XYZ file of C-alpha atoms in Angstrom:
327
model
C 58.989 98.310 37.045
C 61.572 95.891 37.042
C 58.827 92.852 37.258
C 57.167 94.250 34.697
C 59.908 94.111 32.490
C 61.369 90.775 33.750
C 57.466 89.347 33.019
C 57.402 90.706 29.498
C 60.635 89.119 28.607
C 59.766 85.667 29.988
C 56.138 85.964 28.277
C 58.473 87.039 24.539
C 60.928 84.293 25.106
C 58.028 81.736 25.688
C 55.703 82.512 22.992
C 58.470 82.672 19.948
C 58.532 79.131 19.888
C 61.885 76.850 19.210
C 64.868 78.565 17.199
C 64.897 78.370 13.162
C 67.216 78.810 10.613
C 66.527 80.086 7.050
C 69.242 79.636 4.869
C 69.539 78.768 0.624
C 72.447 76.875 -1.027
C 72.356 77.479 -5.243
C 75.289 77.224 -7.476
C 76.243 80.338 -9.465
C 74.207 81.779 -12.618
C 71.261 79.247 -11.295
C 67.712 80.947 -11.310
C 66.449 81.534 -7.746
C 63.881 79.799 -6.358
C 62.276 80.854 -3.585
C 59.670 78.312 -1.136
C 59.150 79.419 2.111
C 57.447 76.151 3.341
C 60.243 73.849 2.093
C 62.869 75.910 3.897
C 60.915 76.268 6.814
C 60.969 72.434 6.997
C 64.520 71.689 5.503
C 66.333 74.331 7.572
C 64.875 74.400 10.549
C 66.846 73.200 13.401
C 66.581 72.841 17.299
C 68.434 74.235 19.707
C 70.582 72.819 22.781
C 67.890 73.741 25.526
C 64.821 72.358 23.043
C 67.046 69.415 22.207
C 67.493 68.739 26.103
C 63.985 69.135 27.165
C 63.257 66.527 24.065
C 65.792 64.140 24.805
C 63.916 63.933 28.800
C 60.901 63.180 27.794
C 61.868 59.903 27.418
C 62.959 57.286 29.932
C 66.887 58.059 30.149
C 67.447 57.095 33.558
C 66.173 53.794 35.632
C 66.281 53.499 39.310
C 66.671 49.472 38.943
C 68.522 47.658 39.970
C 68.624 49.410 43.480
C 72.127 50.106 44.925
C 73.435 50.363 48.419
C 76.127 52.338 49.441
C 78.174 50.145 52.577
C 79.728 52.060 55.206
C 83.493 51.563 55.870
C 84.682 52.133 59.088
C 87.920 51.234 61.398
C 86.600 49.985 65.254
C 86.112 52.804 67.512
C 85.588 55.397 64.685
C 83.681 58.486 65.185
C 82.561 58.405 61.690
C 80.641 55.115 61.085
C 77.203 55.567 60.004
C 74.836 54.016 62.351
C 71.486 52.243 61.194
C 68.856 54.869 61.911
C 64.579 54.070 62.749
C 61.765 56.329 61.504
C 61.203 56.513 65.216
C 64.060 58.576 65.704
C 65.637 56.283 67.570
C 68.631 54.436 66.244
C 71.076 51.553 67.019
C 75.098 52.259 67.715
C 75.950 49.552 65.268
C 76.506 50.311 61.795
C 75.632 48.285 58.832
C 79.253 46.824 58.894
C 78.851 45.816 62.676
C 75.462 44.139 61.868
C 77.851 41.964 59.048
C 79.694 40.761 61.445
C 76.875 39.931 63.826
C 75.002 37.959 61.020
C 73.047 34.515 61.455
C 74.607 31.095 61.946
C 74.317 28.273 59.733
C 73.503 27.894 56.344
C 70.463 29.508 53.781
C 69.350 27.975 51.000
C 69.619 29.419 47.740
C 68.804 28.168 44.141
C 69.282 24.650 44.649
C 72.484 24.922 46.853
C 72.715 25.431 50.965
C 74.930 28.269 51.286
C 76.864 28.929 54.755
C 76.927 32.370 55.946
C 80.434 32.820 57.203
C 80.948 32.644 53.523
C 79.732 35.727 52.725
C 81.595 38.910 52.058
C 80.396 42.427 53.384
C 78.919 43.564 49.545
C 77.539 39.886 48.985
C 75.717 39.811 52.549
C 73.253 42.648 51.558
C 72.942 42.087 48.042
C 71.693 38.749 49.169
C 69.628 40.117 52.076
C 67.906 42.908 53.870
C 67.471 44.063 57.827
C 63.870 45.032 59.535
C 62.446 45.466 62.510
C 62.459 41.998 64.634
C 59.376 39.979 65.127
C 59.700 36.477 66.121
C 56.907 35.574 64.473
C 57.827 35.879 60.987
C 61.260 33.420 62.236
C 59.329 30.303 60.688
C 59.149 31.464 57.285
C 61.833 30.759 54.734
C 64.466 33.278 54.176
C 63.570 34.739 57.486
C 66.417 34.758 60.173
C 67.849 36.357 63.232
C 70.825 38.370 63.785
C 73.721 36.552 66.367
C 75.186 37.899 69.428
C 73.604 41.385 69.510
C 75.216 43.692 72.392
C 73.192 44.299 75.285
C 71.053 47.524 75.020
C 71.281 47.227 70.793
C 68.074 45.541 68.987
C 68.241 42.813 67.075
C 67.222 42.664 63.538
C 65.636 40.220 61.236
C 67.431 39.343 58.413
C 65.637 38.685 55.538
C 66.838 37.256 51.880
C 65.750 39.092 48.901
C 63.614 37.612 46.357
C 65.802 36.887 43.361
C 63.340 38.626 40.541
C 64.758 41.414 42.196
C 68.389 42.107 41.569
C 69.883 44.436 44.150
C 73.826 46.174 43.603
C 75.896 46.959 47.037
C 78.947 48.896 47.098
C 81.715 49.637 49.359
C 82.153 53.262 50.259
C 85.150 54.704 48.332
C 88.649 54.996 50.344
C 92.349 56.030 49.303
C 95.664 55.103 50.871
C 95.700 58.565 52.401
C 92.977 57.626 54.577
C 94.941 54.571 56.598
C 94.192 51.497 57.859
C 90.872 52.493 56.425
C 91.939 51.934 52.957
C 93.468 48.493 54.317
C 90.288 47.593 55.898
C 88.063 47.708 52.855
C 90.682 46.426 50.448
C 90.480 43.194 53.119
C 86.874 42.747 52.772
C 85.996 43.587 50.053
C 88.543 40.217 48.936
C 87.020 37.875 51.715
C 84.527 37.172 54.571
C 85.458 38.349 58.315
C 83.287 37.857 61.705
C 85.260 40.556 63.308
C 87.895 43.431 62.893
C 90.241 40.818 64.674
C 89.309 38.241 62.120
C 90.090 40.874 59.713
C 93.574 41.218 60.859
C 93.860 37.423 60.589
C 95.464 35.856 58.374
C 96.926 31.794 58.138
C 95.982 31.811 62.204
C 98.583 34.933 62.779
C 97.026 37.962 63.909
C 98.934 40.905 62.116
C 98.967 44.409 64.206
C 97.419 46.324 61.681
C 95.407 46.352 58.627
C 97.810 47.298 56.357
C 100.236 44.660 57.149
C 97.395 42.014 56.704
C 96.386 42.972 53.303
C 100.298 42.892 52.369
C 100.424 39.313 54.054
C 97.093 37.929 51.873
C 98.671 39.299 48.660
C 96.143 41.674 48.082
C 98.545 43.994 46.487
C 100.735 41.696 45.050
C 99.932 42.902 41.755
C 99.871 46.103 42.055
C 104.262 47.056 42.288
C 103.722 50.036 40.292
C 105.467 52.134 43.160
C 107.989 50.257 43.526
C 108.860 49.616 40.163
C 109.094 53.720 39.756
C 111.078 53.765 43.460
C 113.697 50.904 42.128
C 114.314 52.169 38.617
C 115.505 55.768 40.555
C 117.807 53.916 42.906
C 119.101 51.923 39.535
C 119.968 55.516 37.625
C 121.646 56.343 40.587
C 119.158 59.183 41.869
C 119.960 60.657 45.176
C 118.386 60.218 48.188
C 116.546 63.664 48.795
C 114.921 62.812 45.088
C 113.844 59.912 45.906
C 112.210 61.251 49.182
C 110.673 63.795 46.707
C 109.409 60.951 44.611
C 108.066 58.440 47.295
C 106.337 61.910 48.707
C 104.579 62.630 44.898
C 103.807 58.743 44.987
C 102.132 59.027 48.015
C 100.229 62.241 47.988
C 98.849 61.189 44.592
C 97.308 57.940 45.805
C 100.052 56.200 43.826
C 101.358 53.722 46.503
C 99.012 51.567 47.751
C 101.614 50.143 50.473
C 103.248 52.427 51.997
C 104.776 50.852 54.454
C 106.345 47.868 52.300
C 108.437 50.568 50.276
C 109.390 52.759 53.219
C 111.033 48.688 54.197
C 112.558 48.113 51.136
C 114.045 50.950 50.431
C 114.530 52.701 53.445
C 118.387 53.123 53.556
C 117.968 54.815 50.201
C 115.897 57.259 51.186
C 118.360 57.839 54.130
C 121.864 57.004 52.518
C 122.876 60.790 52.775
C 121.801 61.406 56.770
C 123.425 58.004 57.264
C 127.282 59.476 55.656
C 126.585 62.922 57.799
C 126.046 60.806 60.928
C 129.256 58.599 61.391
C 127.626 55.792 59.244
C 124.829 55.615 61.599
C 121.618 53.753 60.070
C 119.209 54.677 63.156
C 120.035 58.267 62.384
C 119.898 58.104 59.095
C 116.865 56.717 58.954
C 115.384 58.804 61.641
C 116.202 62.182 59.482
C 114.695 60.801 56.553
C 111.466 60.212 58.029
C 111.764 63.950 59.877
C 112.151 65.219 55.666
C 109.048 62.829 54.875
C 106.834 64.508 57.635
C 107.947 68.075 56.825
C 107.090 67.453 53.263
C 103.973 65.974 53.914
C 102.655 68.429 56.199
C 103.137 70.759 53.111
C 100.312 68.592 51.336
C 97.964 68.798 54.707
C 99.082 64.874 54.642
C 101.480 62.734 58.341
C 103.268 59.942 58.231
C 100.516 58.233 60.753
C 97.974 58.698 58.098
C 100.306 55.951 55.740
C 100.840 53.424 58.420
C 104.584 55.026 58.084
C 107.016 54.669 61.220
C 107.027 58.229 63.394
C 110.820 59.789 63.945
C 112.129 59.720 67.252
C 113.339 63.089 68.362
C 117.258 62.596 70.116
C 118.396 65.500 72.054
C 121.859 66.572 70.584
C 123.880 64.961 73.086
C 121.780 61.309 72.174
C 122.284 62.191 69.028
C 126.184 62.641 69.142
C 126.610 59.592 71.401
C 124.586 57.620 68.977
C 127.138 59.066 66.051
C 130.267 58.569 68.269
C 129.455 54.675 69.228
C 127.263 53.664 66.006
């Protein structure tokens, strides 16, 4: 019964055709006139579903220029996306491990022989494409091989798109709650790197993390924002638990891009009042502050590690009151 109904319905909705208005505008004391075909045609309107079924039957949309969405990763992740075969079998390296394993030398492109160390992650596959290996295809132009593959891992043939055919490539999306990831990307997505080591490189001096190597390029040099907002509250004389609350808002709403910078500079402001409870002891001080930070941030689902932010060190009390007596 209820299909019955249900089919009835659809077969009267279908068949009254697209929504009309009839309507008549006259000024008062004027003799009506009444012409059903030219209000038919003046008044008649359509309606949001007919205007939205009318709007796609034309060509809206375009699936050129292709796009590629690059995998970001930090070494030994769990999470990388590996490079996959209709054969169901698939290679451990991800599209950012084939990067760094790209060819030697130079390609030519345009009129100009461009090196491939030179290339940054997004420009290294907008430029060119992976395939199945075959040595045979090596001696044609554009064709090369990929560089110190891992043993058990296949190696790929790199091949240069054809320039008629404009490809996009763009890095997967990452905020500074996510870490060193966030680092990572904002690092190469700025310049070329043969390694994650290379990465961390910067003016011959290997920095320790990711974070700290983006700081020492100047990636973020630009970008003070944070500490603009964290210096004008310790200039109006704010106290330190409100500025913990405000470094906590800046970093929960993917305000502070370096974390770890701020928690530097301004570190004995955030700690000033543990430091005058704890017979003027900075290491204290300091070490309470960052216990508040945590606590607060494990109310957003958010840790300390997860900002490249110093962990507290738990003292037993009698540490603790040695470290007060002798500070």
């Amino acid at each position: 019964m209820y299909v019955f109904a249900l089919t009835a319905l659809l077969i009267r909705v279908l068949s009254t055709g697209p929504d009309r208005a009839r309507f008549r505008v006259a000024a008062e004391g004027e003799e009506e006139r009444i012409d059903e075909i030219e209000e038919y045609w003046s008044g008649r309107y359509l309606s949001a579903g007919e205007a939205v079924w009318r709007i796609l039957g034309f060509h809206i949309t375009r699936k050129r220029p292709a796009m590629t969405m690059l995998p970001m990763h930090i070494p030994d992740s769990n999470h990388c996306h590996q490079y996959h075969r209709r054969n169901g079998q698939h290679s451990m390296l991800s599209c950012l491990d084939r990067y760094f394993h790209r060819p030697l030398g130079m390609f030519f492109r345009g009129s100009v022989d461009v090196p491939f160390n030179t290339l940054t992650y997004t420009k290294y596959y907008r430029l060119f494409r992976l395939t199945k290996f075959d040595a045979n295809l090596l001696h044609r132009p554009g064709h090369y091989a990929e560089r110190d593959i891992p043993e058990g891992q296949a190696l790929m043939l790199v091949i240069q798109r054809q320039d008629i055919y404009s490809h996009v490539t763009r890095l997967q999306p990452a905020t500074p709650s996510q870490g060193e990831r966030f680092y990572l990307r904002a690092i190469l997505a700025t310049r070329p790197a043969a390694s994650f080591e290379d990465a961390q490189t910067v003016v011959g001096v290997i920095y320790r993390t990711f974070q700290a190597a983006a700081i020492a390029m100047g990636v973020f040099a630009n970008k003070q924002e944070a500490e603009y907002a964290m210096a004008e509250a310790v200039a109006t004389l704010r106290t330190p638990r409100q500025l913990r609350f405000l470094f906590i808002h800046l970093l929960v709403n993917e305000c502070c891009p370096t974390p770890l910078s701020i928690w530097e500079r301004f570190c004995q402001d955030l700690s000033r009042d543990y430091y005058l409870q704890n017979e003027l002891s900075w290491e204290l001080g300091e070490d309470l502050a960052l216990q508040d930070l945590s606590r607060y941030l494990e109310e957003h689902g958010k840790t300390l590690r997860q900002y490249g932010l110093p962990q507290p060190v738990q003292h037993a009390s009698e540490v603790a009151h040695e470290i007060r007596r002798w500070a």
